[in-house]
Short mmCIF file of C-alpha atoms and ligand atoms in Angstrom, two decimals:
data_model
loop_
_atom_site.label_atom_id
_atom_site.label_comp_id
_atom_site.label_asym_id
_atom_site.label_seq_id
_atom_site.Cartn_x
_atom_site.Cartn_y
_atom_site.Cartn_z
CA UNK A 11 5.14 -4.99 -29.60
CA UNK A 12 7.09 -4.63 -26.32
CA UNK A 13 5.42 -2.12 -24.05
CA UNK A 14 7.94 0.59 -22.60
CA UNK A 15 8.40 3.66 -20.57
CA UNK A 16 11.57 5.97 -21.16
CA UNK A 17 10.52 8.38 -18.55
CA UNK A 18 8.65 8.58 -15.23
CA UNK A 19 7.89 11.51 -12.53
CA UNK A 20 7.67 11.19 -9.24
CA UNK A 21 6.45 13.14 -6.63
CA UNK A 22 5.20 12.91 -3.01
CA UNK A 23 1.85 14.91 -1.73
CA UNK A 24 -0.64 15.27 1.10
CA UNK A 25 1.36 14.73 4.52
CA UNK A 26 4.29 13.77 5.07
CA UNK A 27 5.41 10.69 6.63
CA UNK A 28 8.41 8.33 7.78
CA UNK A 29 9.50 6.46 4.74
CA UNK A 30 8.63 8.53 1.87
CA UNK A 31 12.77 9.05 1.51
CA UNK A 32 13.21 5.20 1.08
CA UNK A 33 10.46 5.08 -1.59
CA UNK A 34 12.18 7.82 -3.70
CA UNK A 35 15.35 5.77 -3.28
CA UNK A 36 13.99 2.61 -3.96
CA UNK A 37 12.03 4.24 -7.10
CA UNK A 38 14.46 6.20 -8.35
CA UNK A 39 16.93 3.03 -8.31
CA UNK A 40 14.69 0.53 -9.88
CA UNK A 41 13.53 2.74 -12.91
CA UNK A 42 17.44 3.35 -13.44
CA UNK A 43 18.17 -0.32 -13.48
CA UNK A 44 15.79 -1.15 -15.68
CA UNK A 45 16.68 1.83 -18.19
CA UNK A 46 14.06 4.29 -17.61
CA UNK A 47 15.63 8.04 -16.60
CA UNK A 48 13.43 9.75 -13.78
CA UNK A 49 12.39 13.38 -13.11
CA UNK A 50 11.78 14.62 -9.71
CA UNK A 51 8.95 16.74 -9.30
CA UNK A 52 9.34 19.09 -5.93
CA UNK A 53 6.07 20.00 -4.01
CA UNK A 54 3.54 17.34 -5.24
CA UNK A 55 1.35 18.43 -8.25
CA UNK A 56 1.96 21.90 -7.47
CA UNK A 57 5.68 21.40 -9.21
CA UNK A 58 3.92 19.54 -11.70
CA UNK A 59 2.28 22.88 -12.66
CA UNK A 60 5.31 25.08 -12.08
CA UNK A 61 7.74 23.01 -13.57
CA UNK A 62 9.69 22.05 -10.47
CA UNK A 63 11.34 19.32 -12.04
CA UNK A 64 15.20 17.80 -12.09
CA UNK A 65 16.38 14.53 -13.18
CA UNK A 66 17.70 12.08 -10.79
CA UNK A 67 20.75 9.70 -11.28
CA UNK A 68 21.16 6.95 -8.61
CA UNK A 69 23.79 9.03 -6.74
CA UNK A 70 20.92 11.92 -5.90
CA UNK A 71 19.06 9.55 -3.71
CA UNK A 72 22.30 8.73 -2.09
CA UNK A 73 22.02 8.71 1.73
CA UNK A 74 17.97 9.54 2.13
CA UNK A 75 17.16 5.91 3.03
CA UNK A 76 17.23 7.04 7.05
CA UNK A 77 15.63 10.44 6.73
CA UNK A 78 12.71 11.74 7.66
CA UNK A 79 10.23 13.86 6.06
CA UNK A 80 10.66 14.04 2.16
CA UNK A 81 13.64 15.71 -0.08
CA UNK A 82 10.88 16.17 -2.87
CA UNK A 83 9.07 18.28 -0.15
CA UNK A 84 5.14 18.35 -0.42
CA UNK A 85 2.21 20.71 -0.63
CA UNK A 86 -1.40 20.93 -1.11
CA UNK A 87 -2.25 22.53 -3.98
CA UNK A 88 -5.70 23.68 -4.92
CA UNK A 89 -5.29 24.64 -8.47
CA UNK A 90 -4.90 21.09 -9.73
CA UNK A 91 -8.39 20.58 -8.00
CA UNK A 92 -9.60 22.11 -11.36
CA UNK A 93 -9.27 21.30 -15.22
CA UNK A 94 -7.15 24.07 -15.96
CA UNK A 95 -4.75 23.01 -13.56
CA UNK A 96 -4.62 19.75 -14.49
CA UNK A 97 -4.54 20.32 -17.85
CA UNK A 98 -1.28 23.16 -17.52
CA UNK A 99 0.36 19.91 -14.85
CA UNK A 100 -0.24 17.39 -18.57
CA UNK A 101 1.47 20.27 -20.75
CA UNK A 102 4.32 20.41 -18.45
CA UNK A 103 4.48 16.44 -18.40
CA UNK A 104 4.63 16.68 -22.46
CA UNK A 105 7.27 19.19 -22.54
CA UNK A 106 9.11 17.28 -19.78
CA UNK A 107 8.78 13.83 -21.99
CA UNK A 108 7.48 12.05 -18.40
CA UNK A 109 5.55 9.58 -19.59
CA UNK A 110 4.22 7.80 -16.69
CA UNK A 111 3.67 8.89 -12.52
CA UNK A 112 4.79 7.35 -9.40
CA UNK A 113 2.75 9.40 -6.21
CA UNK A 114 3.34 8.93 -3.08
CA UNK A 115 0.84 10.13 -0.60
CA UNK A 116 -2.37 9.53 0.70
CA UNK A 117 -6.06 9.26 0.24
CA UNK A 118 -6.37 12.68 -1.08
CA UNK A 119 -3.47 12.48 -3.37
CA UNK A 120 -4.84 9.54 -5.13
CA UNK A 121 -8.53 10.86 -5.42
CA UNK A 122 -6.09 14.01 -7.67
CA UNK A 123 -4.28 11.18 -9.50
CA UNK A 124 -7.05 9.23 -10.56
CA UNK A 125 -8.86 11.90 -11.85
CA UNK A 126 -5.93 13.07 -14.05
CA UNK A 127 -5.27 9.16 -15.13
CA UNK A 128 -8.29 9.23 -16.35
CA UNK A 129 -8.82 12.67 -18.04
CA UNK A 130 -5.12 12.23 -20.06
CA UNK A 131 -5.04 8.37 -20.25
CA UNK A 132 -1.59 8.68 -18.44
CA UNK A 133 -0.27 5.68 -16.27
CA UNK A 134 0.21 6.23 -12.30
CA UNK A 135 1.00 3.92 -10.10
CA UNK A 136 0.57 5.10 -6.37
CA UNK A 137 2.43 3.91 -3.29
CA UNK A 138 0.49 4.88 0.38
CA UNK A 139 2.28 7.67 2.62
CA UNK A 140 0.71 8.45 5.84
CA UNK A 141 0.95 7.80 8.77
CA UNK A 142 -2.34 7.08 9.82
CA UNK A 143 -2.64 3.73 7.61
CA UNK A 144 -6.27 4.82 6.64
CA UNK A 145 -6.01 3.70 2.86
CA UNK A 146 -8.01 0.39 2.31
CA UNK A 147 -6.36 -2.82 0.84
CA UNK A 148 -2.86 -2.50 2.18
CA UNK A 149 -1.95 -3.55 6.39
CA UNK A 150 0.34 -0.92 6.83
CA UNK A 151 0.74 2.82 4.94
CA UNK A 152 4.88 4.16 4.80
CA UNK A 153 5.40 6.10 8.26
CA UNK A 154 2.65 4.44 10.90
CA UNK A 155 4.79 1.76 11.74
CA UNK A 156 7.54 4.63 12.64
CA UNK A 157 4.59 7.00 14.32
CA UNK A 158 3.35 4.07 16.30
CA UNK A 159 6.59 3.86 18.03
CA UNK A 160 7.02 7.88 18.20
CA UNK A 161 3.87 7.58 20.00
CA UNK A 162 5.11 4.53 22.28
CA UNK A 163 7.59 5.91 23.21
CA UNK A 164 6.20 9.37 24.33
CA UNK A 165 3.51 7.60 26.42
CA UNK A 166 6.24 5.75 28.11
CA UNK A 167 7.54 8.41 29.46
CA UNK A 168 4.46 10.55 30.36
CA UNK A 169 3.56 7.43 32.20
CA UNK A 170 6.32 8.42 34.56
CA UNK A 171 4.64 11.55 35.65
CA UNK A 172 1.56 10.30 35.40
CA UNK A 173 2.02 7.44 37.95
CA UNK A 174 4.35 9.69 40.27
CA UNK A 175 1.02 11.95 40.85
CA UNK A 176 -1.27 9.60 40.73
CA UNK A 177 -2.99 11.90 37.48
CA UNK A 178 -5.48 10.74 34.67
CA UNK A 179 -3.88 11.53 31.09
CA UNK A 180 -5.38 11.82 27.97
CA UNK A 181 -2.44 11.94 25.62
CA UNK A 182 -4.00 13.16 21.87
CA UNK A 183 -2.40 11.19 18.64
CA UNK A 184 -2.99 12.02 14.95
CA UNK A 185 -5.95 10.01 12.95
CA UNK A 186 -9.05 11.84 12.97
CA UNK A 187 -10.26 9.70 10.36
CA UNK A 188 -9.02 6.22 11.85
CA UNK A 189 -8.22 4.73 14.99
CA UNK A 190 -5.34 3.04 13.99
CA UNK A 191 -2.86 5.20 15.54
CA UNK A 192 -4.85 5.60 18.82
CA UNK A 193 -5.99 1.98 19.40
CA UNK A 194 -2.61 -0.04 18.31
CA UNK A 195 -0.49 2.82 20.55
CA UNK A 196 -2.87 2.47 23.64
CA UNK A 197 -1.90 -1.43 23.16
CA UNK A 198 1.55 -1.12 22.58
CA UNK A 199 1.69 1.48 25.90
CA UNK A 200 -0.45 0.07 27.95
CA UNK A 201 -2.79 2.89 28.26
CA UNK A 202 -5.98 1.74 29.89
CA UNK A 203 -8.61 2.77 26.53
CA UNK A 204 -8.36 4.13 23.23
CA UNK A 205 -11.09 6.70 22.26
CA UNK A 206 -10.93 6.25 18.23
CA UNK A 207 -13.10 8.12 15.64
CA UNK A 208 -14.79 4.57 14.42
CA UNK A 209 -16.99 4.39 17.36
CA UNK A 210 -17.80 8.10 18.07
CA UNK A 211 -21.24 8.51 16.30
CA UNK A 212 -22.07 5.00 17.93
CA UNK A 213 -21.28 5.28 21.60
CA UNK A 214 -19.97 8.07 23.99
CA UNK A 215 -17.19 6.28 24.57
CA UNK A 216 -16.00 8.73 27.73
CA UNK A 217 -19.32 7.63 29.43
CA UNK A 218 -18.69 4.02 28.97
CA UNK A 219 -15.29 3.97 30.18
CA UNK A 220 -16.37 5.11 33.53
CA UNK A 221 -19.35 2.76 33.54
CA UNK A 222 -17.49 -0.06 33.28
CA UNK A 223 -15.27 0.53 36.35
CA UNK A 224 -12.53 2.47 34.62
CA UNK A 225 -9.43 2.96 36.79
CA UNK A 226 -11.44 0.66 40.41
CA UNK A 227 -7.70 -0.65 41.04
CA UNK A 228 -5.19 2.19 40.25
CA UNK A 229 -4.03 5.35 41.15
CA UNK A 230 -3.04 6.59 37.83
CA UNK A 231 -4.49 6.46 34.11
CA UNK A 232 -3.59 7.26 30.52
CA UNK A 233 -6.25 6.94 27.86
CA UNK A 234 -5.33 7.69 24.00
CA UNK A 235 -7.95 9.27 22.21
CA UNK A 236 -7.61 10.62 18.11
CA UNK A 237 -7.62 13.80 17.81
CA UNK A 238 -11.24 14.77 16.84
CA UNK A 239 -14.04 17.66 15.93
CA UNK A 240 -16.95 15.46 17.27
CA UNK A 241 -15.44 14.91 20.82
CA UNK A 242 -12.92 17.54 20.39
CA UNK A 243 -10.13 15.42 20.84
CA UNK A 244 -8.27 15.37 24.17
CA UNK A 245 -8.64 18.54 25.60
CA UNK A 246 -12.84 17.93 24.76
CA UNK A 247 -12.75 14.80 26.90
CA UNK A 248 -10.70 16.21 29.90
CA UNK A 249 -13.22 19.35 29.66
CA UNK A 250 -16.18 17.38 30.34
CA UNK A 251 -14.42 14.92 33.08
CA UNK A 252 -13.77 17.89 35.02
CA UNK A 253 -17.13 18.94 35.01
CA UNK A 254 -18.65 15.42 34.83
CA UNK A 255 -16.47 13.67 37.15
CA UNK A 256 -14.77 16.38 39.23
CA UNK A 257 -12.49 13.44 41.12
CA UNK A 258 -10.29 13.06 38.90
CA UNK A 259 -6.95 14.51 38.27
CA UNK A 260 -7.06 14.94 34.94
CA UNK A 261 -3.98 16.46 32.54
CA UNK A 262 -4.40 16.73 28.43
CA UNK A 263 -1.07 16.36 26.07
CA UNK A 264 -1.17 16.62 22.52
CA UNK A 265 1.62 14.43 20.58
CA UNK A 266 1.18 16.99 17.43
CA UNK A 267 3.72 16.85 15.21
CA UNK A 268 6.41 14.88 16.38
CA UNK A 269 4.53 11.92 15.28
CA UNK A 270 5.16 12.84 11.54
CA UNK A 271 8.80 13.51 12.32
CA UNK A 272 12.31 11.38 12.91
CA UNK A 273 14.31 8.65 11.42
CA UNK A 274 11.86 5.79 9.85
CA UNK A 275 11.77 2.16 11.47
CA UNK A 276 13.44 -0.82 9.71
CA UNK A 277 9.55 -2.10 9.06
CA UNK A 278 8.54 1.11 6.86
CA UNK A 279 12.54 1.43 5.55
CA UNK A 280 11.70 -2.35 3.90
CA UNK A 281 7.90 -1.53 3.49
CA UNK A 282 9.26 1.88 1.09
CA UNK A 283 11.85 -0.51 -0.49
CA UNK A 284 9.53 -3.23 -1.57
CA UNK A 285 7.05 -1.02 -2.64
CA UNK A 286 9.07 1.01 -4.92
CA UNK A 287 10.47 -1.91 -6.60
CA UNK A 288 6.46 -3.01 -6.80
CA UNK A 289 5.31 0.46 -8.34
CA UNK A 290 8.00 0.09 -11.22
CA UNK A 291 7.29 -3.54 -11.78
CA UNK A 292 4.00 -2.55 -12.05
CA UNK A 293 4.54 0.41 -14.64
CA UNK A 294 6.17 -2.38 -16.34
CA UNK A 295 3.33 -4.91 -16.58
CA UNK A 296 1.34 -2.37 -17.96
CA UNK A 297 -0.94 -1.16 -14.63
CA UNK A 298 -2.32 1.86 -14.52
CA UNK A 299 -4.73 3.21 -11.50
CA UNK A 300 -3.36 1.66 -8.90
CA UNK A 301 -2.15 1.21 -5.20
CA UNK A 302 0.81 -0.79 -4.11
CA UNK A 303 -0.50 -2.12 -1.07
CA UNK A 304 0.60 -5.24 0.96
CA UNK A 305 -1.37 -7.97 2.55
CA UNK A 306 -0.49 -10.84 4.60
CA UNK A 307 3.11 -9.77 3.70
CA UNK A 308 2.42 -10.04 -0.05
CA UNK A 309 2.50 -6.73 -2.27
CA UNK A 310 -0.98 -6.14 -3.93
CA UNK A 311 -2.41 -3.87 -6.54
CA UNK A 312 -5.47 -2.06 -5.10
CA UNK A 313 -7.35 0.03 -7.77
CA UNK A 314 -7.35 3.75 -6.48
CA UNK A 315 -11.20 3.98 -6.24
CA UNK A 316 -11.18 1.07 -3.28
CA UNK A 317 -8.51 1.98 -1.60
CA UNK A 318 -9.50 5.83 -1.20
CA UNK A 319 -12.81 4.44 0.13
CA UNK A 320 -12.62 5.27 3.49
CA UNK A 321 -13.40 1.62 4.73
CA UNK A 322 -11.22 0.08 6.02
CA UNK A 323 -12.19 -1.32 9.20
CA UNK A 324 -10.30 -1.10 13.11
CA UNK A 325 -9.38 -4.43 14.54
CA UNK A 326 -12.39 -4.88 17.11
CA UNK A 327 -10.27 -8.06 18.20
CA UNK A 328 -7.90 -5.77 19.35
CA UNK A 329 -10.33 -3.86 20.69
CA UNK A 330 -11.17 -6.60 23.16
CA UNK A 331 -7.53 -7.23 23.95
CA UNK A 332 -7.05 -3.44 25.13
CA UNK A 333 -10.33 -4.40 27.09
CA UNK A 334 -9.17 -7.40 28.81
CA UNK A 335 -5.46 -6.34 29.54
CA UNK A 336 -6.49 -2.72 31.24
CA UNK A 337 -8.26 -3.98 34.35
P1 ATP B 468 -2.78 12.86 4.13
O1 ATP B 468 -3.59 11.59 4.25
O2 ATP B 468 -1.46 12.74 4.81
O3 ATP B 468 -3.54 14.10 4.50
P2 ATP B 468 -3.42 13.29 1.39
O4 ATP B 468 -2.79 12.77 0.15
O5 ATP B 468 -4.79 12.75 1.72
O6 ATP B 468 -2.41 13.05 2.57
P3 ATP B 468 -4.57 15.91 0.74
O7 ATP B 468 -4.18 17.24 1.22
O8 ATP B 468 -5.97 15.44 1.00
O9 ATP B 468 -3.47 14.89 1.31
O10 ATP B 468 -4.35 15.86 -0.85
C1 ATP B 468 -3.10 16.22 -1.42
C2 ATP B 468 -3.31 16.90 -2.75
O11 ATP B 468 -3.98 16.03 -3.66
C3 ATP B 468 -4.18 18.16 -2.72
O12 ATP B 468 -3.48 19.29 -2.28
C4 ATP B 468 -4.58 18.28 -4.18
O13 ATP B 468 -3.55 18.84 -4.94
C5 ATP B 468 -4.75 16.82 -4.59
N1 ATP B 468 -6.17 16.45 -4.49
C6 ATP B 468 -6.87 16.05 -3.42
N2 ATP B 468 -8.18 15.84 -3.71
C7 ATP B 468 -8.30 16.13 -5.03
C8 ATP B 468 -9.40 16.13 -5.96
N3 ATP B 468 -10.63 15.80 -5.59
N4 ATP B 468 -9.14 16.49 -7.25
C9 ATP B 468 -7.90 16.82 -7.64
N5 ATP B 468 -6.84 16.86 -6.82
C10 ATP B 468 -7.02 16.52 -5.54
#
């Protein structure tokens, strides 16, 4: 008997991120085309419980592709943390006649969606959403391609000042989980080192910088370091180099938010568009559990319990070119 789906939800949760817009789009669009209505669900699984819900025809993801943020909006919700939550957030699905979930978010927001696969044997299919591209078996998440050049860009022009006074920076980027953010920025700017969360319980980082002769032939320095509870991100660091190394200059700037924000780069625009077309594709072929993820430029089906795994490892190669190019 031909497997089929009449209905899917979809919903975006956890943080927001660059992207998400052109994965409702391309989501929304492919489950038309092949004949399946979809229901919006606003605020994550919190709408799933309240019954936030609208269908979607083509023309309501009409113009989103270049936006920001996410029209579904998203929010943490702790109620379907427990059974009764998740078991008022199936009811609703029932009543609704969804018969099948598309989430977009991170690693949190699939740790929720496996556990509900599995406790009402309902299909989701995930696609990753964050900008700090800490989910394992995909290269890139939706949004850190655009917060990577947020974050570019901002150091560029800090680098102005920076130079002009002859001043040591520590600019602070998102990722307290994964240096992604902070290493492949401090590349892309040519900041002199990355401090990244991967290394922190191994080495004091701060101490080894100046070992190795950090800053012998210039006048002016920017190091990116992930924000952090362990070293206390920036303003930590620049706390104990004035006390530590009181010749320095030293100024602290925190990125914050702007590095979630603003129109999403071509890469994560095609990144949401393949990956939506993926996700329903995959509905179709009967997976269940999964990740869209791509690899090597390929799209991939990672089962949820890998890629929340927290393990996917920094580039040390580029490591060693951040190494080589800062003297
Ligand atoms: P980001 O990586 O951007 O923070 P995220 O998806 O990891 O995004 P979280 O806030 O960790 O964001 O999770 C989003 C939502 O997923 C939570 O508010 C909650 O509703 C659900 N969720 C997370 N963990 C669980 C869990 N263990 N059981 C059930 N639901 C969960």
């Amino acid at each position: 008997m031909e497997y089929k789906i009449n209905c899917i939800g979809i919903l975006t949760s956890g943080g927001d991120a660059p992207g998400m817009n052109a994965a409702i789009r391309s989501v929304t669009r492919t489950a038309i085309f092949n004949g399946i209505r979809v229901k919006a669900i606003y605020r994550g699984f919190r709408g799933l419980i309240t019954g936030e819900i609208k269908e979607f025809q083509t023309q309501n993801v009409s113009n989103i592709i270049q936006k920001g943020g996410t029209i579904l909006k998203t929010a943490r919700c702790d109620e379907f943390r427990s059974s009764e939550g998740r078991k008022i957030a199936y009811e609703r699905m029932k009543e609704e006649e969804i018969e099948a979930l598309i989430v977009i978010g991170g690693d949190g927001s699939f740790t929720g969606a496996r556990i509900f696969a599995q406790e009402f044997n309902i299909p989701i299919v995930g696609i990753p959403g964050t900008i700090d591209n800490d989910l394992f078996g995909t290269d890139a998440t939706l949004g850190y391609d655009t917060a990577l050049n947020t974050i570019t860009q901002a150091v560029d022009k800090i680098r102005d000042t920076a130079s002009s006074h002859e001043r040591l920076f520590f600019i602070e980027v998102m990722g307290r989980d994964a240096g992604f953010l902070a290493l492949n920025s401090a590349v892309a700017s040519g900041a002199e080192a990355a401090i990244v969360p991967e290394l922190e319980t191994k080495v004091d980082q701060l101490a080894e910088l100046i070992k190795n002769g950090f800053r012998k032939s210039k006048n002016s320095s920017i190091v990116i370091v992930a924000e952090s509870e362990i070293t206390g991100g920036a303003n930590g660091l620049a706390e104990r180099m004035r006390i530590e190394y009181p010749e320095y200059d030293v100024r602290v700037t925190i990125l914050g938010h702007i590095q979630r924000g603003g129109s999403p780069t071509a890469y994560d625009r095609i990144l949401a568009s393949r990956m939506g077309v993926a996700a329903i594709d995959a509905l179709l072929d009967e997976q269940r559990n999964i990740m869209i993820g791509i690899v090597d430029n390929e799209i991939v089906h990672v089962p949820f319990t890998k890629a929340i795994k927290h393990d996917k490892p920094l580039d040390d190669k580029l490591m060693g070119v951040l190494h080589i190019l800062s003297i």
